[in-house]
Short mmCIF file of N, CA and C in Angstrom, two decimals:
data_model
loop_
_atom_site.label_atom_id
_atom_site.label_comp_id
_atom_site.label_asym_id
_atom_site.label_seq_id
_atom_site.Cartn_x
_atom_site.Cartn_y
_atom_site.Cartn_z
N UNK A 1 -63.27 22.08 49.10
CA UNK A 1 -64.31 21.13 49.39
C UNK A 1 -64.31 20.75 50.85
N UNK A 2 -65.26 19.93 51.21
CA UNK A 2 -65.36 19.50 52.60
C UNK A 2 -64.29 18.44 52.88
N UNK A 3 -64.18 18.06 54.15
CA UNK A 3 -63.16 17.08 54.52
C UNK A 3 -63.49 15.69 54.00
N UNK A 4 -64.72 15.47 53.59
CA UNK A 4 -65.12 14.18 53.03
C UNK A 4 -64.72 14.03 51.56
N UNK A 5 -64.33 15.13 50.94
CA UNK A 5 -63.99 15.11 49.51
C UNK A 5 -62.56 14.60 49.31
N UNK A 6 -62.33 13.99 48.17
CA UNK A 6 -61.02 13.50 47.80
C UNK A 6 -60.22 14.65 47.20
N UNK A 7 -59.10 15.01 47.85
CA UNK A 7 -58.30 16.15 47.41
C UNK A 7 -57.70 15.93 46.02
N UNK A 8 -57.36 14.69 45.70
CA UNK A 8 -56.75 14.41 44.39
C UNK A 8 -57.77 14.60 43.26
N UNK A 9 -58.99 14.18 43.49
CA UNK A 9 -60.04 14.38 42.48
C UNK A 9 -60.31 15.88 42.31
N UNK A 10 -60.42 16.59 43.43
CA UNK A 10 -60.64 18.04 43.37
C UNK A 10 -59.51 18.73 42.63
N UNK A 11 -58.28 18.35 42.90
CA UNK A 11 -57.13 18.91 42.20
C UNK A 11 -57.21 18.63 40.69
N UNK A 12 -57.55 17.41 40.32
CA UNK A 12 -57.65 17.05 38.91
C UNK A 12 -58.76 17.81 38.20
N UNK A 13 -59.89 18.00 38.89
CA UNK A 13 -61.00 18.75 38.30
C UNK A 13 -60.60 20.21 38.09
N UNK A 14 -59.98 20.82 39.09
CA UNK A 14 -59.56 22.21 38.96
C UNK A 14 -58.48 22.37 37.90
N UNK A 15 -57.58 21.43 37.82
CA UNK A 15 -56.54 21.47 36.79
C UNK A 15 -57.15 21.34 35.39
N UNK A 16 -58.08 20.42 35.23
CA UNK A 16 -58.76 20.26 33.93
C UNK A 16 -59.52 21.52 33.56
N UNK A 17 -60.18 22.14 34.54
CA UNK A 17 -60.92 23.38 34.29
C UNK A 17 -59.97 24.49 33.86
N UNK A 18 -58.88 24.67 34.59
CA UNK A 18 -57.92 25.72 34.25
C UNK A 18 -57.31 25.49 32.87
N UNK A 19 -56.93 24.25 32.58
CA UNK A 19 -56.33 23.96 31.27
C UNK A 19 -57.34 24.16 30.14
N UNK A 20 -58.59 23.79 30.35
CA UNK A 20 -59.60 24.01 29.30
C UNK A 20 -59.84 25.50 29.09
N UNK A 21 -59.85 26.28 30.17
CA UNK A 21 -60.01 27.73 30.06
C UNK A 21 -58.79 28.32 29.35
N UNK A 22 -57.60 27.81 29.65
CA UNK A 22 -56.39 28.28 28.96
C UNK A 22 -56.47 28.02 27.47
N UNK A 23 -57.00 26.86 27.09
CA UNK A 23 -57.17 26.54 25.66
C UNK A 23 -58.17 27.50 25.03
N UNK A 24 -59.30 27.70 25.70
CA UNK A 24 -60.35 28.55 25.16
C UNK A 24 -59.92 30.01 25.04
N UNK A 25 -59.15 30.49 26.00
CA UNK A 25 -58.74 31.89 26.02
C UNK A 25 -57.34 32.10 25.44
N UNK A 26 -56.82 31.10 24.77
CA UNK A 26 -55.51 31.16 24.11
C UNK A 26 -54.41 31.59 25.08
N UNK A 27 -54.37 30.93 26.24
CA UNK A 27 -53.34 31.10 27.27
C UNK A 27 -53.37 32.48 27.92
N UNK A 28 -54.46 33.25 27.76
CA UNK A 28 -54.57 34.58 28.37
C UNK A 28 -55.63 34.56 29.46
N UNK A 29 -55.37 33.85 30.54
CA UNK A 29 -56.34 33.72 31.63
C UNK A 29 -56.14 34.89 32.58
N UNK A 30 -56.84 35.98 32.27
CA UNK A 30 -56.80 37.20 33.07
C UNK A 30 -58.24 37.61 33.35
N UNK A 31 -58.44 38.43 34.37
CA UNK A 31 -59.79 38.81 34.78
C UNK A 31 -60.59 39.40 33.63
N UNK A 32 -60.01 40.34 32.90
CA UNK A 32 -60.73 40.99 31.80
C UNK A 32 -61.08 39.99 30.70
N UNK A 33 -60.15 39.13 30.35
CA UNK A 33 -60.38 38.14 29.30
C UNK A 33 -61.46 37.14 29.73
N UNK A 34 -61.41 36.73 30.99
CA UNK A 34 -62.41 35.80 31.50
C UNK A 34 -63.80 36.44 31.47
N UNK A 35 -63.90 37.71 31.87
CA UNK A 35 -65.19 38.38 31.86
C UNK A 35 -65.71 38.57 30.44
N UNK A 36 -64.83 38.89 29.51
CA UNK A 36 -65.24 39.08 28.12
C UNK A 36 -65.71 37.77 27.49
N UNK A 37 -65.22 36.65 27.99
CA UNK A 37 -65.56 35.33 27.45
C UNK A 37 -66.27 34.47 28.49
N UNK A 38 -67.06 35.10 29.32
CA UNK A 38 -67.71 34.41 30.42
C UNK A 38 -68.61 33.27 29.93
N UNK A 39 -69.21 33.44 28.76
CA UNK A 39 -70.06 32.38 28.23
C UNK A 39 -69.26 31.11 27.99
N UNK A 40 -68.05 31.24 27.47
CA UNK A 40 -67.20 30.06 27.26
C UNK A 40 -66.76 29.44 28.58
N UNK A 41 -66.45 30.29 29.55
CA UNK A 41 -66.01 29.80 30.86
C UNK A 41 -67.13 29.00 31.52
N UNK A 42 -68.35 29.54 31.47
CA UNK A 42 -69.48 28.84 32.08
C UNK A 42 -69.82 27.56 31.32
N UNK A 43 -69.72 27.60 30.00
CA UNK A 43 -69.95 26.38 29.23
C UNK A 43 -68.90 25.31 29.54
N UNK A 44 -67.66 25.75 29.73
CA UNK A 44 -66.60 24.80 30.08
C UNK A 44 -66.89 24.15 31.43
N UNK A 45 -67.33 24.96 32.40
CA UNK A 45 -67.67 24.41 33.71
C UNK A 45 -68.83 23.43 33.59
N UNK A 46 -69.81 23.78 32.75
CA UNK A 46 -70.96 22.90 32.55
C UNK A 46 -70.55 21.58 31.89
N UNK A 47 -69.59 21.63 30.99
CA UNK A 47 -69.10 20.41 30.34
C UNK A 47 -68.26 19.56 31.29
N UNK A 48 -67.64 20.18 32.27
CA UNK A 48 -66.79 19.49 33.23
C UNK A 48 -67.61 18.79 34.32
N UNK A 49 -68.57 19.52 34.88
CA UNK A 49 -69.35 19.01 36.02
C UNK A 49 -70.83 19.21 35.73
N UNK A 50 -71.63 18.20 36.03
CA UNK A 50 -73.07 18.29 35.85
C UNK A 50 -73.75 17.80 37.12
N UNK A 51 -74.39 18.70 37.83
CA UNK A 51 -75.09 18.33 39.06
C UNK A 51 -74.15 17.81 40.14
N UNK A 52 -72.93 18.30 40.18
CA UNK A 52 -71.96 17.86 41.16
C UNK A 52 -71.22 16.58 40.79
N UNK A 53 -71.51 16.06 39.61
CA UNK A 53 -70.85 14.84 39.14
C UNK A 53 -69.87 15.21 38.03
N UNK A 54 -68.64 14.75 38.16
CA UNK A 54 -67.63 15.03 37.15
C UNK A 54 -67.97 14.23 35.90
N UNK A 55 -68.13 14.95 34.78
CA UNK A 55 -68.54 14.33 33.53
C UNK A 55 -67.35 14.12 32.59
N UNK A 56 -66.46 15.10 32.52
CA UNK A 56 -65.34 15.05 31.59
C UNK A 56 -64.12 15.65 32.27
N UNK A 57 -62.95 15.02 32.04
CA UNK A 57 -61.72 15.52 32.66
C UNK A 57 -60.64 15.86 31.63
N UNK A 58 -60.93 15.68 30.36
CA UNK A 58 -59.95 15.95 29.30
C UNK A 58 -60.11 17.40 28.82
N UNK A 59 -59.11 18.26 29.08
CA UNK A 59 -59.24 19.69 28.74
C UNK A 59 -59.56 19.95 27.27
N UNK A 60 -58.99 19.18 26.35
CA UNK A 60 -59.27 19.40 24.92
C UNK A 60 -60.73 19.10 24.59
N UNK A 61 -61.27 18.05 25.20
CA UNK A 61 -62.67 17.70 24.96
C UNK A 61 -63.60 18.75 25.57
N UNK A 62 -63.27 19.24 26.75
CA UNK A 62 -64.08 20.27 27.40
C UNK A 62 -64.09 21.52 26.53
N UNK A 63 -62.92 21.94 26.06
CA UNK A 63 -62.82 23.13 25.21
C UNK A 63 -63.58 22.93 23.90
N UNK A 64 -63.46 21.75 23.32
CA UNK A 64 -64.14 21.47 22.05
C UNK A 64 -65.66 21.52 22.23
N UNK A 65 -66.15 20.95 23.31
CA UNK A 65 -67.60 20.96 23.55
C UNK A 65 -68.10 22.36 23.89
N UNK A 66 -67.30 23.13 24.64
CA UNK A 66 -67.71 24.49 25.01
C UNK A 66 -67.80 25.40 23.79
N UNK A 67 -66.95 25.17 22.81
CA UNK A 67 -66.99 25.99 21.59
C UNK A 67 -67.85 25.36 20.53
N UNK A 68 -68.47 24.21 20.86
CA UNK A 68 -69.30 23.46 19.93
C UNK A 68 -68.53 23.08 18.68
N UNK A 69 -67.29 22.64 18.89
CA UNK A 69 -66.46 22.16 17.80
C UNK A 69 -66.23 20.67 17.99
N UNK A 70 -66.11 19.97 16.90
CA UNK A 70 -65.76 18.57 16.96
C UNK A 70 -64.27 18.45 17.24
N UNK A 71 -63.80 17.26 17.48
CA UNK A 71 -62.38 17.07 17.75
C UNK A 71 -61.52 17.41 16.55
N UNK A 72 -62.13 17.46 15.35
CA UNK A 72 -61.39 17.83 14.15
C UNK A 72 -61.34 19.35 13.97
N UNK A 73 -61.94 20.11 14.89
CA UNK A 73 -61.91 21.56 14.84
C UNK A 73 -63.05 22.18 14.05
N UNK A 74 -63.92 21.38 13.46
CA UNK A 74 -65.02 21.91 12.66
C UNK A 74 -66.19 22.28 13.57
N UNK A 75 -66.81 23.41 13.28
CA UNK A 75 -67.93 23.89 14.08
C UNK A 75 -69.10 22.93 13.99
N UNK A 76 -69.71 22.65 15.14
CA UNK A 76 -70.92 21.85 15.20
C UNK A 76 -72.09 22.83 15.15
N UNK A 77 -73.10 22.53 14.35
CA UNK A 77 -74.25 23.41 14.27
C UNK A 77 -74.12 24.48 13.22
N UNK A 78 -73.07 24.42 12.40
CA UNK A 78 -72.87 25.38 11.32
C UNK A 78 -72.95 24.61 10.02
N UNK A 79 -73.53 25.21 9.01
CA UNK A 79 -73.67 24.53 7.73
C UNK A 79 -72.30 24.11 7.23
N UNK A 80 -72.20 22.88 6.85
CA UNK A 80 -70.93 22.36 6.35
C UNK A 80 -70.96 20.85 6.37
N UNK A 81 -69.82 20.23 6.10
CA UNK A 81 -69.78 18.77 6.05
C UNK A 81 -70.19 18.09 7.35
N UNK A 82 -69.88 18.68 8.50
CA UNK A 82 -70.20 18.04 9.78
C UNK A 82 -71.71 17.95 10.00
N UNK A 83 -72.47 18.87 9.40
CA UNK A 83 -73.91 18.87 9.57
C UNK A 83 -74.63 18.44 8.31
N UNK A 84 -73.90 17.92 7.36
CA UNK A 84 -74.50 17.50 6.10
C UNK A 84 -75.00 18.68 5.29
N UNK A 85 -74.42 19.87 5.51
CA UNK A 85 -74.81 21.06 4.77
C UNK A 85 -76.03 21.76 5.34
N UNK A 86 -76.60 21.24 6.44
CA UNK A 86 -77.80 21.84 7.03
C UNK A 86 -77.44 23.07 7.85
N UNK A 87 -78.34 24.00 7.89
CA UNK A 87 -78.16 25.20 8.70
C UNK A 87 -78.54 24.89 10.15
N UNK A 88 -77.99 25.66 11.12
CA UNK A 88 -78.37 25.44 12.52
C UNK A 88 -79.85 25.73 12.73
N UNK A 89 -80.46 25.02 13.67
CA UNK A 89 -81.89 25.18 13.93
C UNK A 89 -82.15 26.50 14.66
N UNK A 90 -83.41 26.88 14.69
CA UNK A 90 -83.81 28.09 15.39
C UNK A 90 -83.48 27.97 16.88
N UNK A 91 -83.65 26.78 17.44
CA UNK A 91 -83.34 26.57 18.86
C UNK A 91 -81.86 26.80 19.13
N UNK A 92 -80.98 26.32 18.24
CA UNK A 92 -79.55 26.52 18.41
C UNK A 92 -79.19 28.00 18.33
N UNK A 93 -79.82 28.71 17.38
CA UNK A 93 -79.58 30.15 17.25
C UNK A 93 -80.09 30.89 18.48
N UNK A 94 -81.26 30.50 18.98
CA UNK A 94 -81.83 31.15 20.16
C UNK A 94 -80.96 30.93 21.38
N UNK A 95 -80.43 29.72 21.53
CA UNK A 95 -79.55 29.42 22.65
C UNK A 95 -78.28 30.27 22.58
N UNK A 96 -77.72 30.38 21.39
CA UNK A 96 -76.51 31.19 21.22
C UNK A 96 -76.80 32.65 21.53
N UNK A 97 -77.96 33.15 21.11
CA UNK A 97 -78.34 34.54 21.40
C UNK A 97 -78.57 34.74 22.90
N UNK A 98 -79.15 33.75 23.55
CA UNK A 98 -79.38 33.85 25.00
C UNK A 98 -78.06 33.91 25.76
N UNK A 99 -77.08 33.09 25.36
CA UNK A 99 -75.77 33.15 26.00
C UNK A 99 -75.10 34.49 25.78
N UNK A 100 -75.20 35.01 24.58
CA UNK A 100 -74.60 36.31 24.27
C UNK A 100 -75.24 37.41 25.10
N UNK A 101 -76.56 37.40 25.21
CA UNK A 101 -77.26 38.40 26.00
C UNK A 101 -76.90 38.29 27.48
N UNK A 102 -76.87 37.08 28.01
CA UNK A 102 -76.51 36.87 29.42
C UNK A 102 -75.09 37.34 29.68
N UNK A 103 -74.19 37.06 28.76
CA UNK A 103 -72.79 37.49 28.89
C UNK A 103 -72.70 39.01 28.95
N UNK A 104 -73.43 39.69 28.06
CA UNK A 104 -73.39 41.15 28.03
C UNK A 104 -73.94 41.75 29.31
N UNK A 105 -75.07 41.24 29.80
CA UNK A 105 -75.66 41.75 31.04
C UNK A 105 -74.76 41.49 32.24
N UNK A 106 -74.17 40.31 32.32
CA UNK A 106 -73.30 39.98 33.43
C UNK A 106 -72.04 40.84 33.41
N UNK A 107 -71.46 41.04 32.24
CA UNK A 107 -70.25 41.85 32.11
C UNK A 107 -70.55 43.29 32.50
N UNK A 108 -71.68 43.83 32.06
CA UNK A 108 -72.06 45.21 32.41
C UNK A 108 -72.23 45.36 33.90
N UNK A 109 -72.87 44.37 34.55
CA UNK A 109 -73.10 44.47 35.99
C UNK A 109 -71.80 44.38 36.78
N UNK A 110 -70.82 43.64 36.28
CA UNK A 110 -69.54 43.54 36.97
C UNK A 110 -68.66 44.75 36.76
N UNK A 111 -68.79 45.42 35.64
CA UNK A 111 -67.93 46.56 35.33
C UNK A 111 -68.47 47.88 35.84
N UNK A 112 -69.63 47.87 36.49
CA UNK A 112 -70.20 49.11 37.04
C UNK A 112 -69.44 49.60 38.22
#
């Protein structure tokens, strides 16, 4: 960051990001694993920072939100008790498909 930035805050943000990625990738933070799970990495970054403002600093919460799981580990947006038995909406399915497609295109472009 610039000299106007607080180094301690920057350190805490980067540490929270790394720890959340470690949780998401099951402690296998390697280039290939990160590229294969780029959608989760980008979602984790989005959950951590929004428009340059730090939103969340707890790695478990960041990982839970990136995987769309509640703190109890149950999937959000999947039919079950957390959603009252309702199926995910078309918008949720479309968003998931868009992330999958973007991940595939980005991975292909990096591996060329």
